[in-house]
CSV table of C-alpha atoms in Angstrom, one decimal:
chain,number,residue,atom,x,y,z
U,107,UNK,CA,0.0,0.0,0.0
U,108,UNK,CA,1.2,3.5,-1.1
U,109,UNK,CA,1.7,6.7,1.6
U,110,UNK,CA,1.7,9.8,1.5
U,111,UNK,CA,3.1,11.3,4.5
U,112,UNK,CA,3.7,15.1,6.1
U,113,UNK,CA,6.8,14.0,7.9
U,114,UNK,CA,9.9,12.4,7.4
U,115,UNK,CA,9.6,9.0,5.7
U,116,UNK,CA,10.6,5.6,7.5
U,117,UNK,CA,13.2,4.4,5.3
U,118,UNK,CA,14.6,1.7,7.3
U,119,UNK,CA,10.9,0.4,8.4
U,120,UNK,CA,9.6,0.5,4.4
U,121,UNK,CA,12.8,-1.5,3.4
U,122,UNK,CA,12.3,-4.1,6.3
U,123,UNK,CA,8.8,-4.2,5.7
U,124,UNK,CA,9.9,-5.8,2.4
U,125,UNK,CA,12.9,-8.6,3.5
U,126,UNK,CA,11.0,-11.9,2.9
U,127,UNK,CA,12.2,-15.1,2.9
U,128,UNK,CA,11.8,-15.7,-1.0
U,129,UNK,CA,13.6,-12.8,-1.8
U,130,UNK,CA,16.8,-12.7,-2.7
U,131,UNK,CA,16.9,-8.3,-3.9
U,132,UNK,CA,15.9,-5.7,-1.9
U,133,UNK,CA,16.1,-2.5,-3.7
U,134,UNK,CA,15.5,1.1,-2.3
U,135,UNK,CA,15.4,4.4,-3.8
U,136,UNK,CA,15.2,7.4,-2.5
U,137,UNK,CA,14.7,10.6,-4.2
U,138,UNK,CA,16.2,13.6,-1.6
U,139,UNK,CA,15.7,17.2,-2.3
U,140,UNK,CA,19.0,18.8,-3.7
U,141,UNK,CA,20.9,22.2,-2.7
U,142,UNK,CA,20.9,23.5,-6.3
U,143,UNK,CA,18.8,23.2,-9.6
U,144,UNK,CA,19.7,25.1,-12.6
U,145,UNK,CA,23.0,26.8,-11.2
U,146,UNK,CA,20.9,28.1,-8.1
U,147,UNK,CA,20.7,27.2,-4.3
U,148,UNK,CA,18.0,25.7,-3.2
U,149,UNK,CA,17.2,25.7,0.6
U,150,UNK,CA,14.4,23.6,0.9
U,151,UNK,CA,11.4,22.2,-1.6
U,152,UNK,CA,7.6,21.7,-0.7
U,153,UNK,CA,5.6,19.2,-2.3
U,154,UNK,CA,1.7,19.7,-2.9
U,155,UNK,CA,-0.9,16.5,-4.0
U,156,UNK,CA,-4.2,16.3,-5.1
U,157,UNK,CA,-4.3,13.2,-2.0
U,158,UNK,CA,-7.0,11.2,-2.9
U,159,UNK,CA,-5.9,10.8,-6.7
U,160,UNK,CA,-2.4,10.8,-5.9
U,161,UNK,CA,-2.7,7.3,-3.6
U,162,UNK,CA,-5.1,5.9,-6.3
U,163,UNK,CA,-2.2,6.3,-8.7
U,164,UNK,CA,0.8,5.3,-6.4
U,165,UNK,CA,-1.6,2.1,-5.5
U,166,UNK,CA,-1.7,1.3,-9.3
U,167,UNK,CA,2.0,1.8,-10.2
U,168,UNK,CA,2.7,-0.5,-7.6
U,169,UNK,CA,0.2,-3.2,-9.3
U,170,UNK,CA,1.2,-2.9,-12.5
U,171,UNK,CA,5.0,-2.9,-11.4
U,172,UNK,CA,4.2,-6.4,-9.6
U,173,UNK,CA,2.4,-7.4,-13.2
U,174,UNK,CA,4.4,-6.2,-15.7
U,175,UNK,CA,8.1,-7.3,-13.6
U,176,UNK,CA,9.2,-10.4,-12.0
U,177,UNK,CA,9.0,-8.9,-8.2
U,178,UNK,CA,7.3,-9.6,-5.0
U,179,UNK,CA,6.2,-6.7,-3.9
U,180,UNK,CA,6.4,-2.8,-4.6
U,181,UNK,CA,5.9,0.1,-2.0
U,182,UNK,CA,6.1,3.6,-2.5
U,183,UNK,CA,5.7,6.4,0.2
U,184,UNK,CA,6.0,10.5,-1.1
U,185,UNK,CA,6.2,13.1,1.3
U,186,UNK,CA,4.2,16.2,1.4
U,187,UNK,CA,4.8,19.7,2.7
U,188,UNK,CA,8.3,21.2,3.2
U,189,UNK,CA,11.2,18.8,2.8
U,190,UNK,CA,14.8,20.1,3.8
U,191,UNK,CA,18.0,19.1,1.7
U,192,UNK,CA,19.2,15.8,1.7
U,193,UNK,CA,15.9,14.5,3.3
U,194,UNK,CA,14.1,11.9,0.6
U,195,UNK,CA,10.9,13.4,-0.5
U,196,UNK,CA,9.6,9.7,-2.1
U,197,UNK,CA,10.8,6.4,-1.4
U,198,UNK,CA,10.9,3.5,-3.8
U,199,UNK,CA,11.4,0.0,-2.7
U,200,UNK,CA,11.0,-3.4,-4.6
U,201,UNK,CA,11.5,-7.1,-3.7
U,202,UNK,CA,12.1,-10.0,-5.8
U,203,UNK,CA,13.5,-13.3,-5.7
U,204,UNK,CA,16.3,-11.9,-8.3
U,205,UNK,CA,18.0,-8.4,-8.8
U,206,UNK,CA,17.6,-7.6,-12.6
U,207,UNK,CA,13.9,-7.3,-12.4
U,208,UNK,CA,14.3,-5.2,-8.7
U,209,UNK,CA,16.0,-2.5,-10.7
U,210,UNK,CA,13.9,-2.6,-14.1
U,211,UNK,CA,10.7,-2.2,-11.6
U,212,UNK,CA,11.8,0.5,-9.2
U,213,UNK,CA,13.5,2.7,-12.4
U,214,UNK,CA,10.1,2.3,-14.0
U,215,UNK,CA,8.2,3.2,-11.3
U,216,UNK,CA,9.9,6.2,-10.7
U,217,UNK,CA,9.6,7.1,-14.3
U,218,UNK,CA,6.1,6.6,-14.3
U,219,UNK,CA,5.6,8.1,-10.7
U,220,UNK,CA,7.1,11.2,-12.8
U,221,UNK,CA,4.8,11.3,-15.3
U,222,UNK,CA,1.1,10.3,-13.3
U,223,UNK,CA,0.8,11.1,-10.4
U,224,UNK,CA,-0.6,14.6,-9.0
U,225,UNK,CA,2.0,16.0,-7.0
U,226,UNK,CA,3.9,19.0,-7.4
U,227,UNK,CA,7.1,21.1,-6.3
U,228,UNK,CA,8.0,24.3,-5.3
U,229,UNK,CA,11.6,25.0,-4.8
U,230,UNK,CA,12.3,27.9,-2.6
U,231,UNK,CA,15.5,29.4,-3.3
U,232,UNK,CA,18.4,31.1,-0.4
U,233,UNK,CA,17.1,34.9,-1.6
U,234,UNK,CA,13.4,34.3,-0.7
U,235,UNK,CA,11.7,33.7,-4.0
U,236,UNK,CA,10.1,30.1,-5.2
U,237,UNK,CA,9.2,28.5,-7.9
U,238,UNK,CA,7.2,25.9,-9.2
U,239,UNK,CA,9.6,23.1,-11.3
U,240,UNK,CA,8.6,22.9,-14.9
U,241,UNK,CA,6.9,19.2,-14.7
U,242,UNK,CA,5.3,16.8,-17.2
U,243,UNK,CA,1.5,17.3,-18.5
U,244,UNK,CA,-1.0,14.9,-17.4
U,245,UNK,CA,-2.3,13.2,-20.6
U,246,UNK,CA,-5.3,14.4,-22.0
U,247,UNK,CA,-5.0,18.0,-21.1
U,248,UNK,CA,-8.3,19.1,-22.3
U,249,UNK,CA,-6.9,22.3,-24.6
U,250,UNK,CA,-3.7,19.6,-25.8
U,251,UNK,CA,-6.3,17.7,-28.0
S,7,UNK,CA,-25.9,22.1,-12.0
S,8,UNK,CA,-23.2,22.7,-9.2
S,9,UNK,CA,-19.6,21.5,-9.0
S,10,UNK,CA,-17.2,21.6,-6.6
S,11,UNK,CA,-14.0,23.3,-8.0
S,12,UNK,CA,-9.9,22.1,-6.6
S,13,UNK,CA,-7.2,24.5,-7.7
S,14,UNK,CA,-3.4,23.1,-7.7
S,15,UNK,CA,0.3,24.5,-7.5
S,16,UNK,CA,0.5,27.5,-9.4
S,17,UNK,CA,-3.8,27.1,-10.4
S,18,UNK,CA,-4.2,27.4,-7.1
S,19,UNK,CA,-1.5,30.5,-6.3
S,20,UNK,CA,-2.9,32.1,-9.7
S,21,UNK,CA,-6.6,31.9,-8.7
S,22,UNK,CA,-5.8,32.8,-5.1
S,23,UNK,CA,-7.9,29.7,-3.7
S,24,UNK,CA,-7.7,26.5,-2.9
S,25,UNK,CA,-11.5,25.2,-3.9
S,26,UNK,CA,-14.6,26.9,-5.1
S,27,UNK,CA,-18.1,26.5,-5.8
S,28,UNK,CA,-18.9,26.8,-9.7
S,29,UNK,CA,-22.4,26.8,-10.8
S,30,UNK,CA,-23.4,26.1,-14.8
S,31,UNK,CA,-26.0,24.8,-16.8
S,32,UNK,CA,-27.2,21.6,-16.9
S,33,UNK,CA,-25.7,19.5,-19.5
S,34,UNK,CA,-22.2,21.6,-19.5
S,35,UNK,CA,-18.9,19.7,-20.4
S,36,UNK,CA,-15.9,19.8,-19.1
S,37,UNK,CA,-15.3,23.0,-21.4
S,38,UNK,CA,-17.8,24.7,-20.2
S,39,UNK,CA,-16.5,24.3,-16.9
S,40,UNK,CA,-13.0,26.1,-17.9
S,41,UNK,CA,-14.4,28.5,-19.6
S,42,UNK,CA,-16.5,29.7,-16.5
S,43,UNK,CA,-13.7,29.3,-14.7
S,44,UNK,CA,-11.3,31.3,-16.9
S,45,UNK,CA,-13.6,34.4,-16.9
S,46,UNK,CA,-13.9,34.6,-12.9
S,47,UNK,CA,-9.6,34.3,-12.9
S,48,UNK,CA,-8.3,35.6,-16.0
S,49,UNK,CA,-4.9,34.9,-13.7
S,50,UNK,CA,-5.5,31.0,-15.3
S,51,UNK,CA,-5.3,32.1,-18.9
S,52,UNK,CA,-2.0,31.6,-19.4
S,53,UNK,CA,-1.6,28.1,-17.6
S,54,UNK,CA,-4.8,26.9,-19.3
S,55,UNK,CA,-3.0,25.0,-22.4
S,56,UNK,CA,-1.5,23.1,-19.3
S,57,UNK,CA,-3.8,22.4,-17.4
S,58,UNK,CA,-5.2,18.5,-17.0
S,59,UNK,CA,-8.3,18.1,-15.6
S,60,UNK,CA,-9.9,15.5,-13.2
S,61,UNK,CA,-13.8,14.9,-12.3
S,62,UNK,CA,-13.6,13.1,-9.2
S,63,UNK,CA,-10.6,11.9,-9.6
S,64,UNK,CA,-10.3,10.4,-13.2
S,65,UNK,CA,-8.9,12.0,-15.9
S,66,UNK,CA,-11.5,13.8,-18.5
S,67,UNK,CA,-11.1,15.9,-21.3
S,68,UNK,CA,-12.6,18.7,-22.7
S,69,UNK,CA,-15.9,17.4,-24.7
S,70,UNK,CA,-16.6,14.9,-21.8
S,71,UNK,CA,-19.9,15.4,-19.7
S,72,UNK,CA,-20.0,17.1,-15.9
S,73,UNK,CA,-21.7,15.2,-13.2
S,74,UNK,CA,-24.1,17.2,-10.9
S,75,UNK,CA,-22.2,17.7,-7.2
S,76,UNK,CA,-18.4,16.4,-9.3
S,77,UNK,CA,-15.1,17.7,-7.8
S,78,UNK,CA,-13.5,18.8,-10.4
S,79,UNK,CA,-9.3,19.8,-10.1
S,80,UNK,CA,-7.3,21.7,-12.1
S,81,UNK,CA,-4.2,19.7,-12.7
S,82,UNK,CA,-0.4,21.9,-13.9
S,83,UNK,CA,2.0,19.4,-15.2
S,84,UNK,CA,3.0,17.2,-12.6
S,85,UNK,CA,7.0,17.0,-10.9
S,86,UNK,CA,6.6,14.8,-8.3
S,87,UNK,CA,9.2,12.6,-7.0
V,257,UNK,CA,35.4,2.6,1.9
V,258,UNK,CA,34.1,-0.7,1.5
V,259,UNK,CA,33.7,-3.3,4.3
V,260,UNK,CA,33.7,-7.0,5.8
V,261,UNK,CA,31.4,-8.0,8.4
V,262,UNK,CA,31.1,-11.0,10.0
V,263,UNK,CA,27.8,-9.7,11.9
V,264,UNK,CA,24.6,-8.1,10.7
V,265,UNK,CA,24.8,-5.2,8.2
V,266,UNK,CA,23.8,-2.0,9.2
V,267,UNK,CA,21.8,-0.8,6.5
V,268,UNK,CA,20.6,2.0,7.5
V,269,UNK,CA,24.0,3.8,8.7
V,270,UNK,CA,25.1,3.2,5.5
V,271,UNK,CA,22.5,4.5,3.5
V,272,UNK,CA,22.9,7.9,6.1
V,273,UNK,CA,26.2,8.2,5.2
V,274,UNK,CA,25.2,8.5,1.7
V,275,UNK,CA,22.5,11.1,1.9
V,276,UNK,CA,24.3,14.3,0.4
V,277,UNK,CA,22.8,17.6,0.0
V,278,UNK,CA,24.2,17.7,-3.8
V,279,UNK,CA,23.0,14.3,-4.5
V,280,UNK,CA,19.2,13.5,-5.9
V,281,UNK,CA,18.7,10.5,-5.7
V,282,UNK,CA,20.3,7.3,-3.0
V,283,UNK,CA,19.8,3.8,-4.3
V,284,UNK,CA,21.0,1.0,-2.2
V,285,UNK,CA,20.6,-2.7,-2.7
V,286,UNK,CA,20.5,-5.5,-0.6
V,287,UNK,CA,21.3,-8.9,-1.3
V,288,UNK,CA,19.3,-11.3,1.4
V,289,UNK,CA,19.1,-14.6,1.4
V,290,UNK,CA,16.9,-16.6,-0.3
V,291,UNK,CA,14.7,-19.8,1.2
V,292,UNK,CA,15.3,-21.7,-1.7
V,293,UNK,CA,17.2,-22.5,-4.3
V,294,UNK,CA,16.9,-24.5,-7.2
V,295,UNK,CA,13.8,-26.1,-5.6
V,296,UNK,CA,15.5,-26.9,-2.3
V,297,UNK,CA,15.0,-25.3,0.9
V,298,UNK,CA,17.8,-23.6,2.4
V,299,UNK,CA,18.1,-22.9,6.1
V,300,UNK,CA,20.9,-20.4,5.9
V,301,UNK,CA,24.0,-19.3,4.0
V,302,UNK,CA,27.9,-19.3,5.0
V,303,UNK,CA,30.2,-16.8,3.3
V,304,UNK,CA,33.8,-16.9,3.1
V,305,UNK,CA,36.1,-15.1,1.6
V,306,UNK,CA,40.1,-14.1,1.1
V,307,UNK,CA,40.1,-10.9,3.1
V,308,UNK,CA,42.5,-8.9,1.6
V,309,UNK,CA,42.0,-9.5,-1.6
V,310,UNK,CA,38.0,-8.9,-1.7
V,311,UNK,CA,38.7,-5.8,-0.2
V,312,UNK,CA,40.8,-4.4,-2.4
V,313,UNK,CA,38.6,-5.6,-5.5
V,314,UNK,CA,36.1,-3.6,-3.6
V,315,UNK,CA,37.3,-0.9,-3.3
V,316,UNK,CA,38.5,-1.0,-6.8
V,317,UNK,CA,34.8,-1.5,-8.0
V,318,UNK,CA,33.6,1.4,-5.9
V,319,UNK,CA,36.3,3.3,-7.5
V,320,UNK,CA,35.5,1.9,-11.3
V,321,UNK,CA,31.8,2.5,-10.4
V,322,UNK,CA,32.8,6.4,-9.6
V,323,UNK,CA,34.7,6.7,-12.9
V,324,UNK,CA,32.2,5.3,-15.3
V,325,UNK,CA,29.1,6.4,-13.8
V,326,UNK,CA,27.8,10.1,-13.0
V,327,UNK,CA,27.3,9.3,-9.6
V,328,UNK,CA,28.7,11.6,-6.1
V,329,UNK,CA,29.6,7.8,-4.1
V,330,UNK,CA,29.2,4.5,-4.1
V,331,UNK,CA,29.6,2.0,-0.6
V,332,UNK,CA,29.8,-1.4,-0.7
V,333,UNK,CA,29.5,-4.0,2.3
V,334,UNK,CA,29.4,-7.7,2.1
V,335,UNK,CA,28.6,-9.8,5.6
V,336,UNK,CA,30.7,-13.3,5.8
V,337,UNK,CA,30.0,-16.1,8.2
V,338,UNK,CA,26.5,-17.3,8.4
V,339,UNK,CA,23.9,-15.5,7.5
V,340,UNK,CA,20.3,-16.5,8.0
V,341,UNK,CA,17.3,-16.1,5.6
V,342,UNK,CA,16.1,-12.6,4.8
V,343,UNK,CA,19.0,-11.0,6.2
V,344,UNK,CA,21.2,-9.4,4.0
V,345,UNK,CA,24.7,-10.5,2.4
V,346,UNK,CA,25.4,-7.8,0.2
V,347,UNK,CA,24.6,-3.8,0.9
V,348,UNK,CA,25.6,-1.3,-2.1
V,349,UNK,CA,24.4,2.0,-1.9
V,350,UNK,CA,25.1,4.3,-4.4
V,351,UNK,CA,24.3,8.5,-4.6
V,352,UNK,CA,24.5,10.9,-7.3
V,353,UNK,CA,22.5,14.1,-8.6
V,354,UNK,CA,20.1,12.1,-11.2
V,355,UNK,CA,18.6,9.1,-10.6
V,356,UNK,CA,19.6,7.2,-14.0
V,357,UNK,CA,23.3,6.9,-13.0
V,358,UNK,CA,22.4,5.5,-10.0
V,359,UNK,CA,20.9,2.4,-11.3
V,360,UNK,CA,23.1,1.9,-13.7
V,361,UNK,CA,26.4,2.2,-11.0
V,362,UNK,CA,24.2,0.2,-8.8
V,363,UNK,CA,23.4,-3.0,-11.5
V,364,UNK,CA,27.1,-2.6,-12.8
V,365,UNK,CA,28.7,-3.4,-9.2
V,366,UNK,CA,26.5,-6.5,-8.6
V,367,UNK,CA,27.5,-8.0,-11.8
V,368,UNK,CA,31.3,-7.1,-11.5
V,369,UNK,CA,30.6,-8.0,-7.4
V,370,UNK,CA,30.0,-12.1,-8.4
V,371,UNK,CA,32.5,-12.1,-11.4
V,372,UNK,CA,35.4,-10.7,-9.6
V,373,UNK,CA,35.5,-10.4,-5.8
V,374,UNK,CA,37.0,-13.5,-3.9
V,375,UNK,CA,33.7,-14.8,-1.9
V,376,UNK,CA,32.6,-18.0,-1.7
V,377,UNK,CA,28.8,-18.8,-1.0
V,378,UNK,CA,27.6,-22.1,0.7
V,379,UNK,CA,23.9,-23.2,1.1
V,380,UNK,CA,22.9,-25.4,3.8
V,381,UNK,CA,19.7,-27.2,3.1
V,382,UNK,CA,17.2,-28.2,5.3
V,383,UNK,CA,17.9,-31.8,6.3
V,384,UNK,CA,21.3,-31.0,7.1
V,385,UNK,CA,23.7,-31.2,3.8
V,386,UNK,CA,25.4,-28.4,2.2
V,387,UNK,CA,26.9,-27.0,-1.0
V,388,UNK,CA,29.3,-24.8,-2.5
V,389,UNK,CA,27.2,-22.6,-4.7
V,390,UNK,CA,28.8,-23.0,-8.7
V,391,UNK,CA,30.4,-19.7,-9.2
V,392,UNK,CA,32.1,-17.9,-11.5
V,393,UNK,CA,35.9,-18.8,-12.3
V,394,UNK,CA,38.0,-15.5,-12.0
V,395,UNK,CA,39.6,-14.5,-15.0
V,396,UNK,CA,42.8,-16.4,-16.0
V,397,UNK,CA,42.2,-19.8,-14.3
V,398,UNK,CA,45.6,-20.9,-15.1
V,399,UNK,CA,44.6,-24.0,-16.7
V,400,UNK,CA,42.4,-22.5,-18.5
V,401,UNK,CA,44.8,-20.4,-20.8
X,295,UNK,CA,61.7,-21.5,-2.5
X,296,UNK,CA,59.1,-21.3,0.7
X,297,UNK,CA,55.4,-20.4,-0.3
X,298,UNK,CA,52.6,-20.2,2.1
X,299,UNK,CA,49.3,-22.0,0.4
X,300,UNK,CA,46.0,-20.6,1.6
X,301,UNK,CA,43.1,-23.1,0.4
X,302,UNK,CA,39.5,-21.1,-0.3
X,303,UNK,CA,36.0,-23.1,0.2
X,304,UNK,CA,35.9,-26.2,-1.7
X,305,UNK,CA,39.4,-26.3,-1.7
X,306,UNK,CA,39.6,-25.9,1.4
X,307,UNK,CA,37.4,-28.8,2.3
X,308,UNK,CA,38.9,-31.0,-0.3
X,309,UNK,CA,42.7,-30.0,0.9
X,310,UNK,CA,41.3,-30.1,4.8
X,311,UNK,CA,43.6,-27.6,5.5
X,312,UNK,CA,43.4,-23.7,5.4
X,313,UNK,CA,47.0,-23.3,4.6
X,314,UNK,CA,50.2,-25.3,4.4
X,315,UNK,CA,53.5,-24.7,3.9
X,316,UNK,CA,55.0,-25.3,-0.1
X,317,UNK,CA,59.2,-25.9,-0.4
X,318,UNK,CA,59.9,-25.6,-4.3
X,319,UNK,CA,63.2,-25.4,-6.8
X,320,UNK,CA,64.3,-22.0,-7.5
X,321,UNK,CA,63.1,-20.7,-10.1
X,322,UNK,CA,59.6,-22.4,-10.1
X,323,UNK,CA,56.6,-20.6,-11.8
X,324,UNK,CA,53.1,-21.2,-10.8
X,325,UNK,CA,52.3,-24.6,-12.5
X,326,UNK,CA,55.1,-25.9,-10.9
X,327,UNK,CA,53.1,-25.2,-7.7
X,328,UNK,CA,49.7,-26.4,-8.5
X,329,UNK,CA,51.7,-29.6,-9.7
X,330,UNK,CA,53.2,-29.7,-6.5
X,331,UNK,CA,49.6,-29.2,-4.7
X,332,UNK,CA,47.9,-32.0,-6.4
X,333,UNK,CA,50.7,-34.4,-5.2
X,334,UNK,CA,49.3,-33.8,-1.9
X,335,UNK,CA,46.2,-33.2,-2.5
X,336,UNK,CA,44.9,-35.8,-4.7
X,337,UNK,CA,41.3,-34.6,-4.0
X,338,UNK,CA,41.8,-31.3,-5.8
X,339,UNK,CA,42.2,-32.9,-9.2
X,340,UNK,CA,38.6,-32.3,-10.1
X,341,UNK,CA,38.7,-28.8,-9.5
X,342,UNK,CA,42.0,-28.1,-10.6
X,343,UNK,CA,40.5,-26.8,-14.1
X,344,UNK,CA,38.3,-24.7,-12.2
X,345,UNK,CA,41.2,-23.0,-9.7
X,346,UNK,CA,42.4,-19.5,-10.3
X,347,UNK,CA,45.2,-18.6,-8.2
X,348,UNK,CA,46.7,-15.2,-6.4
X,349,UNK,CA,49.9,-14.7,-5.7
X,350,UNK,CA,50.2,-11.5,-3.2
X,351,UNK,CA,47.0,-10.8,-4.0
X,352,UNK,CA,46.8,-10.5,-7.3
X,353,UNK,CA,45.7,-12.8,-10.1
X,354,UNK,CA,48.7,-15.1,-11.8
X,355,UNK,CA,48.7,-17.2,-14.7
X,356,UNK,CA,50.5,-20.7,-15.1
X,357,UNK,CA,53.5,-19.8,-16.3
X,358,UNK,CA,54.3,-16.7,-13.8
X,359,UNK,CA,57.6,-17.5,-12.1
X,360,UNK,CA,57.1,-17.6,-8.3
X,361,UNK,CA,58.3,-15.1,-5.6
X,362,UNK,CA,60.2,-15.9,-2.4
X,363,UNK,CA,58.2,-16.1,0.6
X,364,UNK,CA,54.7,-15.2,-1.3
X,365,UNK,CA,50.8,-16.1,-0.5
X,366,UNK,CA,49.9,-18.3,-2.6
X,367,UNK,CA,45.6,-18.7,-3.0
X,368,UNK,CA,44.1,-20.8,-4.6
X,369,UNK,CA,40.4,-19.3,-5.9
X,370,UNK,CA,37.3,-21.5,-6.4
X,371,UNK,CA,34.8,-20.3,-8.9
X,372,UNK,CA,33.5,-16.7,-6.8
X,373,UNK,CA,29.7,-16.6,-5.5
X,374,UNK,CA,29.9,-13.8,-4.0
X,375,UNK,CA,26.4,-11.4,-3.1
């Protein structure tokens, strides 16, 4: 089952969550907020979901990772709110009795994760002033027809 | 017939709310809906092109019918992760 | 700096260490033990290795993996003596700016990791009797020439 | 020449010994060693094919000549991870 959570994520508790017996790869990404983006500091980033929509779509990359890859099982947790640097703002992990699908599964998830689900980022910049990041159109954007 | 409006990232920043109450016609599309929307916050119009758009929670475009009592959210392009 | 432990791997420490304010993303893969093999079911797993020398294939690979990857760091440690299922053998935790890189540092030492690095795997089955897992010969067997 | 042997899983077992002792000619290269090896260890022959072997450390080939006083390991297919 997907998270989304306002406070640090439990890294250690998702990845042990996922050490099963038939399982010989347990692979765990984390993506953590960086200090700079396009040649500018950032001092901290703050997500924003649409919630309800958001865990419907984390629920059904995790299906379709466990369908279309030879894996166990597939968590994913994101983090809302304000996220400092170096703290992981969404956390990928992936189980399987053999590595090579582990890491086809949790790249593709992240990929798709990318591309699907509503959530979005605001860097704020040392200075004061924020933006939001450029990100990826849903499909179907009424006016893109 | 009444919908229930969500406004996200900079939708929400440029309309300067988070969720609002629209009221339209009956039989009014998704369309409709922008349009209505995009003449109570010009602030929109230049996002508009961008903007996805979800009735409670599923993907719709523009010709596609509005349910009575819907939530329907204004969507930017997505950066999550 | 990689590392040989002959108790439990602490994950999460290294995965901390890791977590760099330039760095996007921190991948890290564990290698537990599996249940079963081959249709068998294994009770637990007994490493062994030539000290020296695994660690200084190591810690070349974490140095290889630096040079041919875009990626900030890349720790490897490998647990010898028995370990029992669902605990992990392997730990390599890799961090860099984009997540890509990552991945492909993290796949690349696995697969250099089991053609290279002088550790020996044995399975003991359930029942009681145990073998030496076929490996991989290291390059330039000398009868093989 | 002195070598000291160290024997690696299934070598090991086979040799039953972690490490032994190796007196050679001057001059000897590291088939001479293996050669030597098997005559004491007649339960190595099936996996001699299989054996790589370090001297020091570092990977050798058959005909390598030998050093004085070096560590001689003899590598079993790896399995490591």
């Amino acid at each position: 089952m997907p998270s989304l959570t306002h406070g640090p994520l439990d890294v250690a508790a998702m990845t042990d969550a996922l050490r099963r017996e038939d399982c010989g790869a347990v692979l765990t990404f984390l993506g953590t907020t960086r200090d700079h983006h396009e040649g500018r500091r950032v001092a901290r980033l703050a997500y924003e979901a649409y919630e309800p929509m958001a865990l419907r779509e984390l629920q059904a990359l995790e299906r379709e990772a466990a369908g279309r890859f030879e894996i166990a099982a597939c968590v994913i947790a994101h983090r809302l709110g304000e996220v400092p640097p170096a703290e992981a703002s969404v956390v990928v992990v992936v189980a399987s009795a053999h590595r090579g699908p582990a890491f086809d599964a949790c790249r593709w998830v992240m990929d798709e994760l990318k591309r699907r689900v509503p959530i979005w980022k605001k860097e704020h910049f040392e200075g004061g002033d924020a933006e939001w990041v450029r990100g990826t159109p849903l499909p179907g954007a009424p006016e893109g027809e | 017939m009444q919908l229930n409006v969500l406004f996200f990232a900079q939708a929400r920043e440029r309309a300067g709310v988070a969720n609002a109450t629209l009221s339209l016609p009956e039989g009014s599309c998704v369309r409709d809906a922008l349009d209505a929307i995009a003449r109570e916050h010009p602030a929109l119009a230049s996002l508009r092109s961008h903007l996805a758009v979800a009735q409670d929670g599923v993907l719709v475009r523009a010709a596609d019918p509005l349910r009575e009592g819907a939530e329907l959210a204004l969507l930017p392009p997505v950066s999550g992760g």
